[in-house]
CSV table of C-alpha atoms in Angstrom, one decimal:
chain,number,residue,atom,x,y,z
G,1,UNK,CA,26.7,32.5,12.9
G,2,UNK,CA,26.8,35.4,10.4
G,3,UNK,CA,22.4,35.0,10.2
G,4,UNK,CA,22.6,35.0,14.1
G,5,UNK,CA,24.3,37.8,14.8
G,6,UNK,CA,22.1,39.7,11.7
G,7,UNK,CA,19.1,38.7,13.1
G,8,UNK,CA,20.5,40.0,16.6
G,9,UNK,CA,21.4,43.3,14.6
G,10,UNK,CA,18.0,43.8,12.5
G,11,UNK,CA,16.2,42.9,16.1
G,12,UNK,CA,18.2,45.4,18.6
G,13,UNK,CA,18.5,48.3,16.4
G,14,UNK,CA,15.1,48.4,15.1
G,15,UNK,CA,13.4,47.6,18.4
G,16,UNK,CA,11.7,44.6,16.5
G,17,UNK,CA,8.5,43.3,18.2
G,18,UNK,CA,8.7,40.2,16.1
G,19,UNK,CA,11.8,38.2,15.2
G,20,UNK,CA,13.6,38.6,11.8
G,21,UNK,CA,12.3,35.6,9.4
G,22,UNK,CA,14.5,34.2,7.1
G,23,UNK,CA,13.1,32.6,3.9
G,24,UNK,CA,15.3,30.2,1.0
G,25,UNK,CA,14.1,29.1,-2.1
G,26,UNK,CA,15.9,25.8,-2.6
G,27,UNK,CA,15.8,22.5,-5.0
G,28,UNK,CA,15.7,19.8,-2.6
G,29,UNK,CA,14.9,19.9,1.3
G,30,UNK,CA,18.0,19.9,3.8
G,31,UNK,CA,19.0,17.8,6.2
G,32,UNK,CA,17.8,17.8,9.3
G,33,UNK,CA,15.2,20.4,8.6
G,34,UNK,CA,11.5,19.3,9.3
G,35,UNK,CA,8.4,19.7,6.9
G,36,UNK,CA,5.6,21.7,8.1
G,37,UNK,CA,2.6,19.3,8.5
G,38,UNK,CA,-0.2,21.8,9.3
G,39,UNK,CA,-2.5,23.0,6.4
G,40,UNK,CA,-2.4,26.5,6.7
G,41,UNK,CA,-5.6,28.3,4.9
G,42,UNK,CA,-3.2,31.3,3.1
G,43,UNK,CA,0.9,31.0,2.4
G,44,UNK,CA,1.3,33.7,4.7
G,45,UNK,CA,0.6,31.7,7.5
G,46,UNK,CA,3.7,30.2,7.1
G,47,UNK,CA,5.6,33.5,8.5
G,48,UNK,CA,3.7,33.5,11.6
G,49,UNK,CA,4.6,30.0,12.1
G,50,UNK,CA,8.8,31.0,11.0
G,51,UNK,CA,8.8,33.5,13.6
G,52,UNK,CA,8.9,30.2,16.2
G,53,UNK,CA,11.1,27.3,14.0
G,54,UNK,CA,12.9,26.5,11.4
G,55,UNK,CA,10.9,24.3,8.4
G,56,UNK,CA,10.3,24.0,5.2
G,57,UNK,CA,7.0,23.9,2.9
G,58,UNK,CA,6.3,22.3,-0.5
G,59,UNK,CA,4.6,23.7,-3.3
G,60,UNK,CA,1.5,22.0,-2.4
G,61,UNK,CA,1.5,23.1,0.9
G,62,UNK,CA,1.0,26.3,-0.5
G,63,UNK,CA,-2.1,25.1,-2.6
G,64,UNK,CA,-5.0,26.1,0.1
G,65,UNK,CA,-3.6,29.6,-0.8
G,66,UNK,CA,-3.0,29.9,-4.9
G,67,UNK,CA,-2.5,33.6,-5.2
G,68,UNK,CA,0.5,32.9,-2.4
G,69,UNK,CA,1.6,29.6,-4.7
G,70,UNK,CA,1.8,31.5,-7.8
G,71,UNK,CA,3.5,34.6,-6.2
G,72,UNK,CA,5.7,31.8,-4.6
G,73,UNK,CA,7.0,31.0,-8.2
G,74,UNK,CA,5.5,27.3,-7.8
G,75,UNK,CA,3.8,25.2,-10.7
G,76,UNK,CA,0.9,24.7,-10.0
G,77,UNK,CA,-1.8,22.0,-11.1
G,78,UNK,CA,-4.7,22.5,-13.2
G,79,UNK,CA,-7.1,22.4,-10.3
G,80,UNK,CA,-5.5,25.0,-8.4
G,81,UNK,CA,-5.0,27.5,-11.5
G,82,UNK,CA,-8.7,27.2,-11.6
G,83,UNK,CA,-9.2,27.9,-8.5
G,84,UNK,CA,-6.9,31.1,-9.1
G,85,UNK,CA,-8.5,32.1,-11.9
G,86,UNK,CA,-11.8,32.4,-10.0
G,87,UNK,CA,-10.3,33.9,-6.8
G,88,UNK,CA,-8.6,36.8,-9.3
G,89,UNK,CA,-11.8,37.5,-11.1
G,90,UNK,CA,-14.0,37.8,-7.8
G,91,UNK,CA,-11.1,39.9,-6.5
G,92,UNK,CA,-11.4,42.0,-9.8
G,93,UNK,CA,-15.5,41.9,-9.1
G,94,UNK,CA,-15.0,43.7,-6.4
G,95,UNK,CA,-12.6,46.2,-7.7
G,96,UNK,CA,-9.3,45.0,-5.4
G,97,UNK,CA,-7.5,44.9,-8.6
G,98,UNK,CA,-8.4,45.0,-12.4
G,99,UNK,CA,-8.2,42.4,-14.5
G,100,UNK,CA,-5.6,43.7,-16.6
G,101,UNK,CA,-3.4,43.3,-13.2
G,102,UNK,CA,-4.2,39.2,-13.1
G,103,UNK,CA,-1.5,38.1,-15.3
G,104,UNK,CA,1.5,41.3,-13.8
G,105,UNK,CA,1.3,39.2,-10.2
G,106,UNK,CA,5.2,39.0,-9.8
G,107,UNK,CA,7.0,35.5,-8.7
G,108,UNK,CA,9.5,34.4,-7.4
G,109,UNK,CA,11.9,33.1,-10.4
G,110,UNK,CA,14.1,31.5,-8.6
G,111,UNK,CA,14.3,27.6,-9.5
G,112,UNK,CA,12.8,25.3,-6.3
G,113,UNK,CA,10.5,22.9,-5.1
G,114,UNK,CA,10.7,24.1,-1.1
G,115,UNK,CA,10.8,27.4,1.0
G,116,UNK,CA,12.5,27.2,4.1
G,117,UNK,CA,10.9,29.4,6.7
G,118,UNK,CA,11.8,30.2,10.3
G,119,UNK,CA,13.4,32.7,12.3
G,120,UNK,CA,16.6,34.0,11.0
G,121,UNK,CA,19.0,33.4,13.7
G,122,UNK,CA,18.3,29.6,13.1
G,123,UNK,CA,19.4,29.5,9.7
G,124,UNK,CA,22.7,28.5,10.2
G,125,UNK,CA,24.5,27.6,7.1
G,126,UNK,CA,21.6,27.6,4.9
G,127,UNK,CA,21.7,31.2,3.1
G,128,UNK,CA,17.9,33.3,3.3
G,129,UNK,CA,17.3,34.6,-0.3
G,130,UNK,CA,14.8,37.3,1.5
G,131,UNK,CA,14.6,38.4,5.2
G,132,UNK,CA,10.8,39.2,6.0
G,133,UNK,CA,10.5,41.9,8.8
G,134,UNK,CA,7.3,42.2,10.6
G,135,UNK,CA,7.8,46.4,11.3
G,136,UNK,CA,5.9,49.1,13.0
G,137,UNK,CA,5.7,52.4,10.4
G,138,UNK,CA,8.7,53.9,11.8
G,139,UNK,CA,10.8,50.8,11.4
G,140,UNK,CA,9.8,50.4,8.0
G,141,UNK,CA,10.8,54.2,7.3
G,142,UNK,CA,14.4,53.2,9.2
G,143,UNK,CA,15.0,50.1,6.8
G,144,UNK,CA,14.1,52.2,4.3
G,145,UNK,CA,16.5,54.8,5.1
G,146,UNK,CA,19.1,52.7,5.9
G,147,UNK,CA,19.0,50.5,2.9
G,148,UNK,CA,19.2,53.3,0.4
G,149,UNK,CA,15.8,53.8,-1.0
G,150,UNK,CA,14.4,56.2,0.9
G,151,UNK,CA,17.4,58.4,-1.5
G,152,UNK,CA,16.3,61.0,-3.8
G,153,UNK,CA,17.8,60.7,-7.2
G,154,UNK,CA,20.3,58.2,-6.5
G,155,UNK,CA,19.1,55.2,-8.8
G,156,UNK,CA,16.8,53.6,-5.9
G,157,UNK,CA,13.4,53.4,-5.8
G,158,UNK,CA,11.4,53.2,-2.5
G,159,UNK,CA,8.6,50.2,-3.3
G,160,UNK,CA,5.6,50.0,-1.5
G,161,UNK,CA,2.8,47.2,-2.4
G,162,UNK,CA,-0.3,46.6,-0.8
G,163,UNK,CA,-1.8,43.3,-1.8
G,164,UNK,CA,-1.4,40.7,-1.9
G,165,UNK,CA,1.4,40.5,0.9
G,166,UNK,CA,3.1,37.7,0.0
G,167,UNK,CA,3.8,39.6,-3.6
G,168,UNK,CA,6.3,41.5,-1.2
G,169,UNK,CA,8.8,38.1,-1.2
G,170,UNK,CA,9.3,38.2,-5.5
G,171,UNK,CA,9.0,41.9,-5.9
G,172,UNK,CA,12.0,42.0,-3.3
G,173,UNK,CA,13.8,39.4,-5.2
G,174,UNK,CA,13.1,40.9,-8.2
G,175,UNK,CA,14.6,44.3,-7.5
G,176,UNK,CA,17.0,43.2,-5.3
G,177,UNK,CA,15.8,46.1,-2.9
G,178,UNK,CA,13.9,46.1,0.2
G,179,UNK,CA,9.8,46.2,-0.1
G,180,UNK,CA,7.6,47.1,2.4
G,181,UNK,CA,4.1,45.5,2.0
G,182,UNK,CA,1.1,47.4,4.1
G,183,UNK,CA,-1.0,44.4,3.8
């Protein structure tokens, strides 16, 4: 009940256009939760699908999307690190980051072989590592302020990331601190 009423919370007082998705990185896949069968082309596509259920995604579900399964914190086979490899150094061709950026991509550390997507009010008694909030400016400048680093000074530091999104998920992990991605 507690992610319900949060979710009810997060949604009300921020005048959310989009429901408040939960995310958990766990070890095995629980009970009664389904597996997402659709190939999605990038890992973000999985939060526009949480914003309707509750379901969880393996590693290579990710795989269509390796910048998203390495920021994920999943291992990933030899074929799709190739694949990476070439998608960071056309990404470095045309100047969206530098190489030297290539091996800084943060991850999710977190030991697991699933993510459990889907809106947050549905999680029940499984317990969201990260709540993702899909925010206008201003309600990114309100979670900001209300979560303490917007602060001057006061040991927080506001972090703002542009690409790629899905970075967002370890960074806030990471830091233990909210994140706003502009991507």
């Amino acid at each position: 009940m507690a992610n319900a009423n949060l979710a009810n919370d997060l949604a009300e007082k921020l005048e959310l256009n989009h429901t408040p998705i939960g995310m958990a990185f766990l070890e095995e896949p629980p009970a009664g939760i389904k597996h997402y069968e659709e190939a999605v082309p990038l890992a973000c596509t999985f939060w526009t699908a949480a914003k309707r259920e509750l379901f969880y995604a393996t590693a290579s579900d990710h795989y269509n999307c390796p910048i998203g399964a390495i920021t994920q914190g999943f291992q990933i086979p030899q074929p799709v690190s190739e694949n990476a490899m070439s998608l960071i150094e056309m990404m470095g061709k045309l100047s969206y980051l530098e190489a030297a950026e290539a091996s800084n991509v943060p991850t999710v550390e977190k030991k697991h072989s699933v993510i459990v997507y889907g809106p947050l009010k549905d999680f029940g008694e499984i317990q969201p590592d990260v709540v993702l909030l899909i925010c206008t400016p201003r309600q990114a400048m309100m979670v900001s302020e209300a979560s303490g680093v917007a602060s001057w000074g006061m040991g927080h530091e506001s972090r703002t990331l542009g690409r790629p999104a899905c970075a967002v998920i370890p960074s806030s992990l990471k830091s233990n601190d909210t994140t706003i991605s502009m991507a």
